[in-house]
Amino acid sequence: MTDIARIPFHGTDLLAVEVDGRPHVVLRTAFEAIGLDADRQIRKVKDQPWATTAVTEVVAADGKTRDMVTADVRTFLMALATIPASRVAEHARPLLIAYQQEVADVIEAYWTRGGVINPRASGDQLEVIIGHSERQMRVLRLADGLVSKQWLEAKTRHVVARALGEEPEVPAEMRPLTTGEYLEERGLTGSDVRSIASVFGKRLKAAYVTAHGEDPPMVDRFVGGTTRRVAGYTEADRPLFDEVWERGWAADYDPPMALLSA
């Protein structure tokens, strides 16, 4: 089970949950907020070949657990892009347009910076944000020696940047890179990712051990609604990802060079 994050957005709450370490939008409440038939829209999304959806057991506001249909941010934005503003009630059109234009930035800010800071926030509200960052920094100091140095430095940079209202200055080679993200970059979605990820991960670990003479560093990450110890790969390991892909799956999924040059 996982908790719902309530993200304030244009007078409504955008509900999101974490699925395999990535933010997913709760579809029903999002569609209902802009005056659409949620059941019909959910069926349409689930029928699309580009859609990545999940049925996630979440803890609702009333404390009860419910299964909710969620979609990753990319899928949600694709779905929104197919809805003409003329099809929604006039009073809801500004919200639909705001969803189409801003929702990705809002969700990214919530997940990467720990919250969405309204530019009209009061001094008291900003003090709360600063206090939260101070507590996080104390926890990070205690974590020294328990987690990988790369993970700790990247996380600390994020906390400091958020407190300063800036984008985190994390060197490209230190940015986390997960198997799921890499496979999606290769154009795989849904069932293809799930069917390949386990074998890909095992081969990737073997390649890492061969290259470095030791296992990859482990980090705690939220996967499937629970915290798990997983390999903490970064962009510096991308050549190993590419090597494993080329040996195992490139022939089946990558387009021929003739098509790329056409």
Short mmCIF file of C-alpha atoms in Angstrom, two decimals:
data_model
loop_
_atom_site.label_atom_id
_atom_site.label_comp_id
_atom_site.label_asym_id
_atom_site.label_seq_id
_atom_site.Cartn_x
_atom_site.Cartn_y
_atom_site.Cartn_z
CA MET A 1 0.00 0.00 0.00
CA THR A 2 1.09 3.59 -0.56
CA ASP A 3 -0.18 6.99 0.55
CA ILE A 4 -1.82 9.56 -1.69
CA ALA A 5 0.03 12.83 -2.20
CA ARG A 6 -2.34 15.79 -2.48
CA ILE A 7 -0.79 18.45 -4.72
CA PRO A 8 -2.60 21.84 -4.68
CA PHE A 9 -3.38 22.91 -8.24
CA HIS A 10 -5.64 25.79 -9.35
CA GLY A 11 -8.09 25.43 -6.47
CA THR A 12 -8.22 21.62 -6.65
CA ASP A 13 -6.08 18.77 -5.35
CA LEU A 14 -4.19 16.73 -7.92
CA LEU A 15 -3.83 13.25 -6.42
CA ALA A 16 -0.66 11.30 -7.08
CA VAL A 17 1.05 8.17 -5.76
CA GLU A 18 4.48 6.64 -6.14
CA VAL A 19 4.64 3.52 -8.32
CA ASP A 20 8.04 1.84 -8.76
CA GLY A 21 9.77 5.04 -7.65
CA ARG A 22 7.95 7.31 -10.11
CA PRO A 23 4.92 9.60 -9.73
CA HIS A 24 1.57 8.36 -11.06
CA VAL A 25 -1.60 10.44 -11.34
CA VAL A 26 -4.87 9.09 -9.91
CA LEU A 27 -6.98 9.23 -13.06
CA ARG A 28 -10.53 9.30 -11.69
CA THR A 29 -10.20 12.45 -9.60
CA ALA A 30 -8.14 14.22 -12.27
CA PHE A 31 -10.74 13.62 -14.98
CA GLU A 32 -13.65 14.45 -12.69
CA ALA A 33 -12.03 17.77 -11.74
CA ILE A 34 -12.32 18.94 -15.36
CA GLY A 35 -15.88 17.72 -15.77
CA LEU A 36 -15.23 14.58 -17.81
CA ASP A 37 -16.79 11.12 -17.58
CA ALA A 38 -14.00 9.42 -15.61
CA ASP A 39 -15.00 5.83 -16.46
CA ARG A 40 -15.10 6.58 -20.18
CA GLN A 41 -11.77 8.42 -20.16
CA ILE A 42 -10.06 5.67 -18.15
CA ARG A 43 -11.25 3.04 -20.64
CA LYS A 44 -9.90 5.15 -23.52
CA VAL A 45 -6.51 5.57 -21.82
CA LYS A 46 -6.15 1.86 -21.02
CA ASP A 47 -6.87 1.00 -24.69
CA GLN A 48 -3.98 3.10 -25.98
CA PRO A 49 -0.75 1.27 -26.94
CA TRP A 50 1.34 4.14 -25.55
CA ALA A 51 -0.32 4.13 -22.12
CA THR A 52 1.35 2.99 -18.91
CA THR A 53 -1.30 2.44 -16.25
CA ALA A 54 -1.51 0.53 -12.99
CA VAL A 55 -4.08 -0.48 -10.41
CA THR A 56 -2.56 0.70 -7.16
CA GLU A 57 -3.71 -0.01 -3.61
CA VAL A 58 -3.59 3.33 -1.84
CA VAL A 59 -4.56 4.78 1.51
CA ALA A 60 -7.33 7.32 0.85
CA ALA A 61 -8.06 10.47 2.86
CA ASP A 62 -10.60 8.60 5.02
CA GLY A 63 -7.94 6.09 6.06
CA LYS A 64 -9.43 3.26 4.00
CA THR A 65 -7.49 1.36 1.33
CA ARG A 66 -8.79 1.38 -2.22
CA ASP A 67 -7.63 0.18 -5.63
CA MET A 68 -7.25 3.17 -7.93
CA VAL A 69 -6.31 3.33 -11.60
CA THR A 70 -3.20 5.46 -12.03
CA ALA A 71 -1.03 6.50 -14.97
CA ASP A 72 2.48 7.84 -15.22
CA VAL A 73 2.86 11.54 -16.01
CA ARG A 74 3.69 10.97 -19.68
CA THR A 75 0.55 8.89 -20.21
CA PHE A 76 -1.60 11.45 -18.41
CA LEU A 77 -0.25 14.29 -20.55
CA MET A 78 -0.83 12.28 -23.73
CA ALA A 79 -4.42 11.66 -22.63
CA LEU A 80 -4.97 15.35 -21.87
CA ALA A 81 -3.58 16.37 -25.25
CA THR A 82 -6.34 14.40 -27.00
CA ILE A 83 -9.16 16.27 -25.20
CA PRO A 84 -10.38 19.41 -27.04
CA ALA A 85 -11.26 22.28 -24.70
CA SER A 86 -14.59 22.60 -26.52
CA ARG A 87 -15.67 19.21 -25.13
CA VAL A 88 -15.65 20.27 -21.49
CA ALA A 89 -18.02 22.60 -19.67
CA GLU A 90 -17.16 26.26 -20.11
CA HIS A 91 -16.39 26.78 -16.43
CA ALA A 92 -13.93 23.86 -16.52
CA ARG A 93 -12.01 24.92 -19.65
CA PRO A 94 -9.44 27.08 -17.83
CA LEU A 95 -8.60 24.12 -15.58
CA LEU A 96 -8.22 21.75 -18.56
CA ILE A 97 -5.92 24.24 -20.27
CA ALA A 98 -3.91 24.66 -17.06
CA TYR A 99 -3.61 20.87 -16.78
CA GLN A 100 -2.38 20.67 -20.35
CA GLN A 101 0.17 23.45 -19.85
CA GLU A 102 1.40 23.15 -16.26
CA VAL A 103 0.64 19.82 -14.64
CA ALA A 104 3.95 18.12 -15.55
CA ASP A 105 5.96 20.96 -13.98
CA VAL A 106 3.85 20.84 -10.81
CA ILE A 107 4.24 17.08 -10.34
CA GLU A 108 7.97 17.20 -11.10
CA ALA A 109 8.44 19.97 -8.53
CA TYR A 110 6.56 17.96 -5.91
CA TRP A 111 8.63 14.81 -6.46
CA THR A 112 12.09 16.32 -7.07
CA ARG A 113 11.98 19.29 -4.69
CA GLY A 114 9.72 17.89 -1.98
CA GLY A 115 6.85 20.28 -2.62
CA VAL A 116 5.30 22.87 -4.87
CA ILE A 117 6.14 26.39 -3.71
CA ASN A 118 3.52 28.97 -4.55
CA PRO A 119 5.24 32.27 -5.52
CA ARG A 120 2.68 33.99 -3.25
CA ALA A 121 3.71 31.89 -0.24
CA SER A 122 3.78 33.79 3.06
CA GLY A 123 6.83 34.14 5.29
CA ASP A 124 5.38 31.60 7.72
CA GLN A 125 4.90 29.08 4.90
CA LEU A 126 8.48 29.58 3.72
CA GLU A 127 9.72 29.05 7.30
CA VAL A 128 7.94 25.69 7.33
CA ILE A 129 9.72 24.69 4.09
CA ILE A 130 13.10 25.77 5.51
CA GLY A 131 12.48 23.82 8.74
CA HIS A 132 11.63 20.72 6.71
CA SER A 133 14.91 21.04 4.80
CA GLU A 134 16.90 21.45 8.03
CA ARG A 135 15.41 18.23 9.40
CA GLN A 136 16.24 16.41 6.18
CA MET A 137 19.84 17.61 6.35
CA ARG A 138 20.19 16.21 9.88
CA VAL A 139 18.92 12.83 8.66
CA LEU A 140 21.35 12.90 5.73
CA ARG A 141 24.28 13.51 8.08
CA LEU A 142 23.26 10.43 10.07
CA ALA A 143 23.10 8.42 6.84
CA ASP A 144 26.79 9.01 6.08
CA GLY A 145 28.43 5.59 5.90
CA LEU A 146 25.11 3.75 5.56
CA VAL A 147 24.39 4.57 1.91
CA SER A 148 26.56 5.12 -1.14
CA LYS A 149 28.53 8.38 -1.30
CA GLN A 150 27.09 9.19 -4.73
CA TRP A 151 23.51 8.81 -3.56
CA LEU A 152 24.17 10.86 -0.42
CA GLU A 153 25.79 13.72 -2.34
CA ALA A 154 23.05 13.83 -4.97
CA LYS A 155 20.32 13.80 -2.30
CA THR A 156 22.04 16.54 -0.31
CA ARG A 157 22.33 18.72 -3.41
CA HIS A 158 18.58 18.33 -4.00
CA VAL A 159 17.70 19.32 -0.42
CA VAL A 160 19.98 22.37 -0.46
CA ALA A 161 18.69 23.52 -3.86
CA ARG A 162 15.07 23.15 -2.80
CA ALA A 163 15.68 25.24 0.34
CA LEU A 164 17.27 27.96 -1.83
CA GLY A 165 14.46 27.82 -4.40
CA GLU A 166 16.89 26.70 -7.11
CA GLU A 167 17.31 23.76 -9.43
CA PRO A 168 19.70 21.13 -8.00
CA GLU A 169 23.17 21.31 -9.51
CA VAL A 170 23.83 17.60 -9.82
CA PRO A 171 26.56 16.54 -12.28
CA ALA A 172 25.04 14.54 -15.13
CA GLU A 173 27.05 11.44 -14.28
CA MET A 174 25.59 11.38 -10.74
CA ARG A 175 21.93 11.42 -11.75
CA PRO A 176 20.10 8.18 -10.92
CA LEU A 177 19.38 5.83 -13.81
CA THR A 178 16.95 2.96 -13.31
CA THR A 179 16.27 -0.08 -15.46
CA GLY A 180 12.66 1.01 -15.99
CA GLU A 181 13.63 4.49 -17.14
CA TYR A 182 16.27 3.14 -19.51
CA LEU A 183 13.90 0.65 -21.12
CA GLU A 184 11.26 3.34 -21.57
CA GLU A 185 13.87 5.52 -23.28
CA ARG A 186 14.32 2.63 -25.68
CA GLY A 187 10.65 2.89 -26.57
CA LEU A 188 9.31 0.01 -24.47
CA THR A 189 6.14 0.45 -22.45
CA GLY A 190 3.84 -1.50 -20.15
CA SER A 191 4.08 -5.28 -20.45
CA ASP A 192 7.29 -5.15 -22.51
CA VAL A 193 9.11 -3.31 -19.71
CA ARG A 194 7.79 -5.70 -17.08
CA SER A 195 8.74 -8.81 -19.08
CA ILE A 196 12.30 -7.65 -19.72
CA ALA A 197 13.23 -5.71 -16.57
CA SER A 198 14.15 -8.67 -14.34
CA VAL A 199 16.48 -10.39 -16.82
CA PHE A 200 17.91 -7.05 -17.91
CA GLY A 201 18.66 -6.18 -14.27
CA LYS A 202 20.48 -9.47 -13.64
CA ARG A 203 22.64 -9.07 -16.74
CA LEU A 204 23.34 -5.45 -15.87
CA LYS A 205 24.54 -6.42 -12.39
CA ALA A 206 26.85 -9.06 -13.90
CA ALA A 207 28.24 -6.46 -16.32
CA TYR A 208 28.82 -4.04 -13.44
CA VAL A 209 30.69 -6.68 -11.42
CA THR A 210 32.85 -7.52 -14.44
CA ALA A 211 33.68 -3.84 -15.00
CA HIS A 212 34.26 -2.81 -11.37
CA GLY A 213 35.12 -6.00 -9.51
CA GLU A 214 32.33 -5.46 -6.97
CA ASP A 215 28.55 -5.35 -6.70
CA PRO A 216 26.78 -2.07 -7.53
CA PRO A 217 26.03 0.20 -4.55
CA MET A 218 22.63 -0.36 -2.97
CA VAL A 219 20.09 2.36 -2.14
CA ASP A 220 16.63 2.41 -0.58
CA ARG A 221 13.93 3.13 -3.12
CA PHE A 222 10.12 2.98 -3.09
CA VAL A 223 9.10 0.11 -5.40
CA GLY A 224 5.58 -1.28 -5.63
CA GLY A 225 4.41 0.59 -2.56
CA THR A 226 7.22 -0.52 -0.25
CA THR A 227 10.84 0.42 0.44
CA ARG A 228 13.35 -1.97 -1.10
CA ARG A 229 17.11 -2.16 -1.40
CA VAL A 230 17.94 -1.85 -5.08
CA ALA A 231 21.04 -1.23 -7.16
CA GLY A 232 21.81 2.49 -7.26
CA TYR A 233 22.98 2.99 -10.84
CA THR A 234 23.72 6.47 -12.20
CA GLU A 235 24.25 8.06 -15.61
CA ALA A 236 27.93 7.12 -15.28
CA ASP A 237 26.77 3.50 -15.75
CA ARG A 238 24.87 4.18 -18.99
CA PRO A 239 27.57 2.53 -21.16
CA LEU A 240 26.91 -0.72 -19.26
CA PHE A 241 23.16 -0.34 -19.87
CA ASP A 242 23.89 0.14 -23.58
CA GLU A 243 26.17 -2.88 -23.64
CA VAL A 244 23.54 -5.16 -22.06
CA TRP A 245 20.86 -3.81 -24.39
CA GLU A 246 22.94 -4.33 -27.52
CA ARG A 247 23.78 -7.91 -26.57
CA GLY A 248 20.28 -8.97 -25.61
CA TRP A 249 17.48 -6.91 -27.14
CA ALA A 250 18.64 -4.39 -29.74
CA ALA A 251 17.94 -6.74 -32.64
CA ASP A 252 14.32 -7.19 -31.53
CA TYR A 253 13.43 -3.61 -30.65
CA ASP A 254 15.74 -1.08 -32.30
CA PRO A 255 14.68 0.01 -35.83
CA PRO A 256 17.03 -0.88 -38.72
CA MET A 257 19.48 1.83 -39.74
CA ALA A 258 17.78 2.07 -43.12
CA LEU A 259 14.60 3.30 -41.44
CA LEU A 260 16.50 5.80 -39.29
CA SER A 261 18.15 7.34 -42.35
CA ALA A 262 15.00 7.37 -44.50
#
